[in-house]
């Protein structure tokens, strides 16, 4: 089974702090994704990566950056955390497969609170 | 731009009954994929079922089936014989056509299903 592991289930940080959310997958997937989930808004894509050191902006990249130094690890960085970044963050991965029906596999999520 | 609409914020169903969760989509592409995910209160997203736009038959996976009506652009999830463990948030999602990079998903806002005794 595919395993996507997020480093923390719950995290509390203060405004202005630099926050790192880590995600590791064990299935050698090329694609990795970061979403945030807010009530009534569903999942919104922040950033994604299709290869090591490659990254592309999603729909809501402002205030975030990412790092992919190794294929299995994709980090989300909040450069200077703000209260409006309090949310549930979900990491996902999928294989590189053109036109295929491959689902994305998700981690358990990190509930981040910025005080 | 692609869009997924789930008009039911919440649904109730009695145990052992069937329930349909609605999903409509909007795309100008001919080739696309539709996914349903389940999210229990614990937070993890669980993949349930997939339907390709060129698939002639509706997808089925155990108690889950997808009522795919291409002309109406709808992809409703049907859960038969509901169980208490089906209580969760359900998301419909569409895969954007492969552009040479990662295949992104666009998600709806979700439907919270509550199964009652």
Short mmCIF file of C-alpha atoms in Angstrom, two decimals:
data_model
loop_
_atom_site.label_atom_id
_atom_site.label_comp_id
_atom_site.label_asym_id
_atom_site.label_seq_id
_atom_site.Cartn_x
_atom_site.Cartn_y
_atom_site.Cartn_z
CA UNK A 1 0.00 0.00 0.00
CA UNK A 2 1.04 3.54 -0.70
CA UNK A 3 2.04 5.39 2.40
CA UNK A 4 2.10 9.16 2.60
CA UNK A 5 3.29 10.39 5.96
CA UNK A 6 2.90 13.90 7.28
CA UNK A 7 5.20 14.78 10.14
CA UNK A 8 2.56 16.20 12.51
CA UNK A 9 -1.16 15.66 13.02
CA UNK A 10 -1.54 18.81 15.09
CA UNK A 11 0.67 21.88 15.19
CA UNK A 12 0.36 25.20 17.02
CA UNK A 13 2.58 28.11 16.02
CA UNK A 14 2.71 31.83 16.59
CA UNK A 15 2.19 34.67 14.14
CA UNK A 16 5.39 35.55 12.32
CA UNK A 17 7.07 32.19 12.87
CA UNK A 18 8.56 30.22 10.00
CA UNK A 19 6.69 26.93 9.80
CA UNK A 20 7.75 23.72 8.07
CA UNK A 21 5.30 20.97 7.19
CA UNK A 22 6.96 17.77 6.03
CA UNK A 23 5.59 15.04 3.82
CA UNK A 24 7.21 11.74 2.84
CA UNK A 25 5.94 9.08 0.46
CA UNK A 26 7.30 5.57 0.07
CA UNK A 27 6.07 4.60 -3.41
CA UNK A 28 8.61 6.38 -5.62
CA UNK A 29 5.93 8.70 -6.97
CA UNK A 30 7.02 11.54 -9.21
CA UNK A 31 4.16 13.90 -8.34
CA UNK A 32 3.56 15.45 -4.96
CA UNK A 33 0.99 18.02 -3.90
CA UNK A 34 0.12 20.32 -1.01
CA UNK A 35 -3.49 21.33 -0.36
CA UNK A 36 -5.25 23.30 2.31
CA UNK A 37 -8.76 22.40 3.36
CA UNK A 38 -11.20 24.91 4.84
CA UNK A 39 -14.90 24.42 5.67
CA UNK A 40 -17.12 25.24 2.73
CA UNK A 41 -14.18 25.62 0.38
CA UNK A 42 -13.09 22.04 -0.18
CA UNK A 43 -9.45 21.35 -1.01
CA UNK A 44 -7.41 24.02 -2.69
CA UNK A 45 -4.05 23.36 -4.30
CA UNK A 46 -1.15 25.37 -2.92
CA UNK A 47 1.86 23.95 -4.77
CA UNK A 48 2.81 20.79 -6.57
CA UNK A 49 5.95 19.14 -7.85
CA UNK A 50 6.48 16.63 -10.65
CA UNK A 51 10.17 16.01 -10.08
CA UNK A 52 13.01 16.70 -7.70
CA UNK A 53 13.72 20.41 -7.47
CA UNK A 54 10.74 21.15 -9.71
CA UNK A 55 7.73 23.03 -8.38
CA UNK A 56 4.70 24.78 -9.76
CA UNK A 57 2.21 27.12 -8.17
CA UNK A 58 -1.27 25.92 -7.55
CA UNK A 59 -4.34 28.05 -7.02
CA UNK A 60 -3.36 29.72 -3.74
CA UNK A 61 0.44 29.93 -3.45
CA UNK A 62 0.64 33.32 -1.74
CA UNK A 63 2.38 33.16 1.61
CA UNK A 64 3.79 29.68 0.97
CA UNK A 65 6.86 28.13 -0.56
CA UNK A 66 7.92 24.51 -1.09
CA UNK A 67 11.05 22.44 -1.28
CA UNK A 68 11.69 19.12 -2.99
CA UNK A 69 15.31 18.10 -2.54
CA UNK A 70 14.61 14.38 -2.63
CA UNK A 71 12.01 12.47 -4.59
CA UNK A 72 10.27 11.08 -1.52
CA UNK A 73 10.03 14.33 0.44
CA UNK A 74 8.00 17.48 -0.21
CA UNK A 75 8.05 20.29 2.31
CA UNK A 76 5.62 23.17 2.66
CA UNK A 77 7.00 26.35 4.20
CA UNK A 78 5.07 29.21 5.70
CA UNK A 79 7.64 31.98 5.56
CA UNK A 80 5.92 34.19 8.16
CA UNK A 81 2.85 32.51 9.56
CA UNK A 82 -0.35 34.50 9.81
CA UNK A 83 -3.67 33.70 11.48
CA UNK A 84 -5.40 33.28 8.13
CA UNK A 85 -3.16 30.30 7.47
CA UNK A 86 -4.84 28.36 10.25
CA UNK A 87 -6.18 25.38 8.36
CA UNK A 88 -5.97 21.67 7.63
CA UNK A 89 -3.05 20.87 5.32
CA UNK A 90 -3.04 17.74 3.21
CA UNK A 91 -0.15 16.25 1.27
CA UNK A 92 -0.69 13.85 -1.65
CA UNK A 93 1.36 11.91 -4.17
CA UNK A 94 0.72 10.15 -7.47
CA UNK A 95 2.78 8.41 -10.13
CA UNK A 96 3.66 10.10 -13.38
CA UNK A 97 1.30 8.39 -15.81
CA UNK A 98 0.02 10.19 -18.88
CA UNK A 99 -3.74 9.99 -19.32
CA UNK A 100 -4.15 7.32 -16.69
CA UNK A 101 -6.65 6.93 -13.92
CA UNK A 102 -4.14 7.12 -11.12
CA UNK A 103 -5.65 8.61 -7.97
CA UNK A 104 -3.72 10.82 -5.66
CA UNK A 105 -2.84 9.20 -2.34
CA UNK A 106 -3.15 11.40 0.70
CA UNK A 107 -1.54 11.68 4.08
CA UNK A 108 -3.54 12.00 7.29
CA UNK A 109 -3.35 15.78 7.27
CA UNK A 110 -1.89 18.38 9.63
CA UNK A 111 -4.21 20.64 11.58
CA UNK A 112 -2.24 23.85 11.90
CA UNK A 113 -3.26 26.64 14.25
CA UNK A 114 -1.56 30.03 14.11
CA UNK A 115 -2.06 32.07 17.26
CA UNK B 1 -11.38 26.54 -16.13
CA UNK B 2 -12.69 23.37 -14.64
CA UNK B 3 -15.25 23.45 -11.89
CA UNK B 4 -16.83 20.86 -9.61
CA UNK B 5 -20.14 21.54 -7.88
CA UNK B 6 -21.52 19.60 -4.93
CA UNK B 7 -24.82 21.21 -3.99
CA UNK B 8 -25.57 19.13 -0.89
CA UNK B 9 -23.62 20.42 2.14
CA UNK B 10 -25.12 17.67 4.30
CA UNK B 11 -27.15 14.50 3.89
CA UNK B 12 -28.80 12.02 6.24
CA UNK B 13 -29.51 8.40 5.42
CA UNK B 14 -30.77 5.52 7.48
CA UNK B 15 -28.63 2.48 7.96
CA UNK B 16 -29.07 -0.12 5.17
CA UNK B 17 -30.63 2.40 2.82
CA UNK B 18 -29.04 3.64 -0.41
CA UNK B 19 -27.95 7.26 -0.82
CA UNK B 20 -26.92 9.38 -3.79
CA UNK B 21 -24.40 12.20 -3.45
CA UNK B 22 -24.57 14.70 -6.28
CA UNK B 23 -21.67 16.02 -8.32
CA UNK B 24 -21.77 18.13 -11.46
CA UNK B 25 -18.77 19.35 -13.37
CA UNK B 26 -17.92 21.87 -15.99
CA UNK B 27 -15.15 21.38 -18.52
CA UNK B 28 -14.50 22.02 -22.18
CA UNK B 29 -12.12 19.07 -22.41
CA UNK B 30 -13.17 15.80 -24.02
CA UNK B 31 -10.79 13.69 -21.99
CA UNK B 32 -11.05 13.88 -18.21
CA UNK B 33 -11.32 11.74 -15.13
CA UNK B 34 -13.65 11.93 -12.15
CA UNK B 35 -12.82 10.72 -8.66
CA UNK B 36 -14.66 10.35 -5.39
CA UNK B 37 -12.89 10.48 -2.04
CA UNK B 38 -14.11 9.82 1.49
CA UNK B 39 -12.80 11.77 4.46
CA UNK B 40 -13.72 10.39 7.92
CA UNK B 41 -13.50 12.62 10.95
CA UNK B 42 -9.94 11.44 11.50
CA UNK B 43 -8.92 13.45 8.44
CA UNK B 44 -7.36 11.07 5.94
CA UNK B 45 -8.63 11.15 2.35
CA UNK B 46 -9.59 7.72 1.05
CA UNK B 47 -9.93 7.11 -2.68
CA UNK B 48 -13.23 5.37 -3.48
CA UNK B 49 -13.92 5.22 -7.20
CA UNK B 50 -12.86 6.54 -10.60
CA UNK B 51 -14.71 7.20 -13.87
CA UNK B 52 -13.01 8.09 -17.13
CA UNK B 53 -14.80 10.30 -19.62
CA UNK B 54 -14.53 7.63 -22.32
CA UNK B 55 -15.65 4.77 -20.11
CA UNK B 56 -18.87 3.36 -21.51
CA UNK B 57 -19.97 1.67 -18.32
CA UNK B 58 -20.55 3.21 -14.93
CA UNK B 59 -17.78 2.44 -12.47
CA UNK B 60 -18.50 0.20 -9.49
CA UNK B 61 -16.42 -0.70 -6.44
CA UNK B 62 -18.23 -2.88 -3.92
CA UNK B 63 -21.05 -0.84 -2.40
CA UNK B 64 -20.00 2.25 -4.34
CA UNK B 65 -21.14 3.02 -7.85
CA UNK B 66 -20.88 6.09 -9.99
CA UNK B 67 -23.91 7.25 -11.95
CA UNK B 68 -22.14 8.92 -14.86
CA UNK B 69 -24.30 11.02 -17.18
CA UNK B 70 -21.92 12.64 -19.61
CA UNK B 71 -24.44 14.78 -21.48
CA UNK B 72 -25.66 16.25 -18.20
CA UNK B 73 -22.10 16.53 -16.87
CA UNK B 74 -22.94 14.73 -13.69
CA UNK B 75 -21.09 12.03 -11.78
CA UNK B 76 -23.15 11.12 -8.74
CA UNK B 77 -21.89 8.67 -6.16
CA UNK B 78 -24.33 5.99 -5.05
CA UNK B 79 -23.68 4.15 -1.79
CA UNK B 80 -25.82 1.07 -1.35
CA UNK B 81 -26.73 -0.52 1.98
CA UNK B 82 -25.34 2.35 4.07
CA UNK B 83 -23.37 1.52 7.18
CA UNK B 84 -22.59 3.64 10.24
CA UNK B 85 -18.97 3.69 9.11
CA UNK B 86 -20.00 5.52 5.95
CA UNK B 87 -20.55 8.67 7.98
CA UNK B 88 -17.92 11.04 6.59
CA UNK B 89 -17.23 13.92 4.25
CA UNK B 90 -17.31 12.98 0.57
CA UNK B 91 -15.49 14.90 -2.14
CA UNK B 92 -15.91 14.77 -5.89
CA UNK B 93 -12.84 15.71 -7.94
CA UNK B 94 -11.87 16.09 -11.58
CA UNK B 95 -8.47 15.41 -13.09
CA UNK B 96 -7.18 17.99 -15.49
CA UNK B 97 -5.90 16.66 -18.77
CA UNK B 98 -2.27 15.72 -18.68
CA UNK B 99 -0.21 18.64 -19.87
CA UNK B 100 3.16 17.01 -19.40
CA UNK B 101 3.35 17.86 -15.74
CA UNK B 102 1.54 16.49 -12.75
CA UNK B 103 -2.12 15.65 -13.23
CA UNK B 104 -3.88 18.05 -10.92
CA UNK B 105 -7.24 17.51 -9.29
CA UNK B 106 -9.97 20.10 -8.85
CA UNK B 107 -12.18 19.36 -5.83
CA UNK B 108 -15.75 20.20 -4.97
CA UNK B 109 -16.71 21.62 -1.59
CA UNK B 110 -17.84 18.26 -0.26
CA UNK B 111 -20.97 16.66 1.19
CA UNK B 112 -21.14 15.54 4.80
CA UNK B 113 -23.03 12.26 5.06
CA UNK B 114 -24.50 11.11 8.35
CA UNK B 115 -25.80 7.56 8.62
CA UNK B 116 -28.43 7.07 11.32
CA UNK B 117 -29.85 3.98 13.02
#
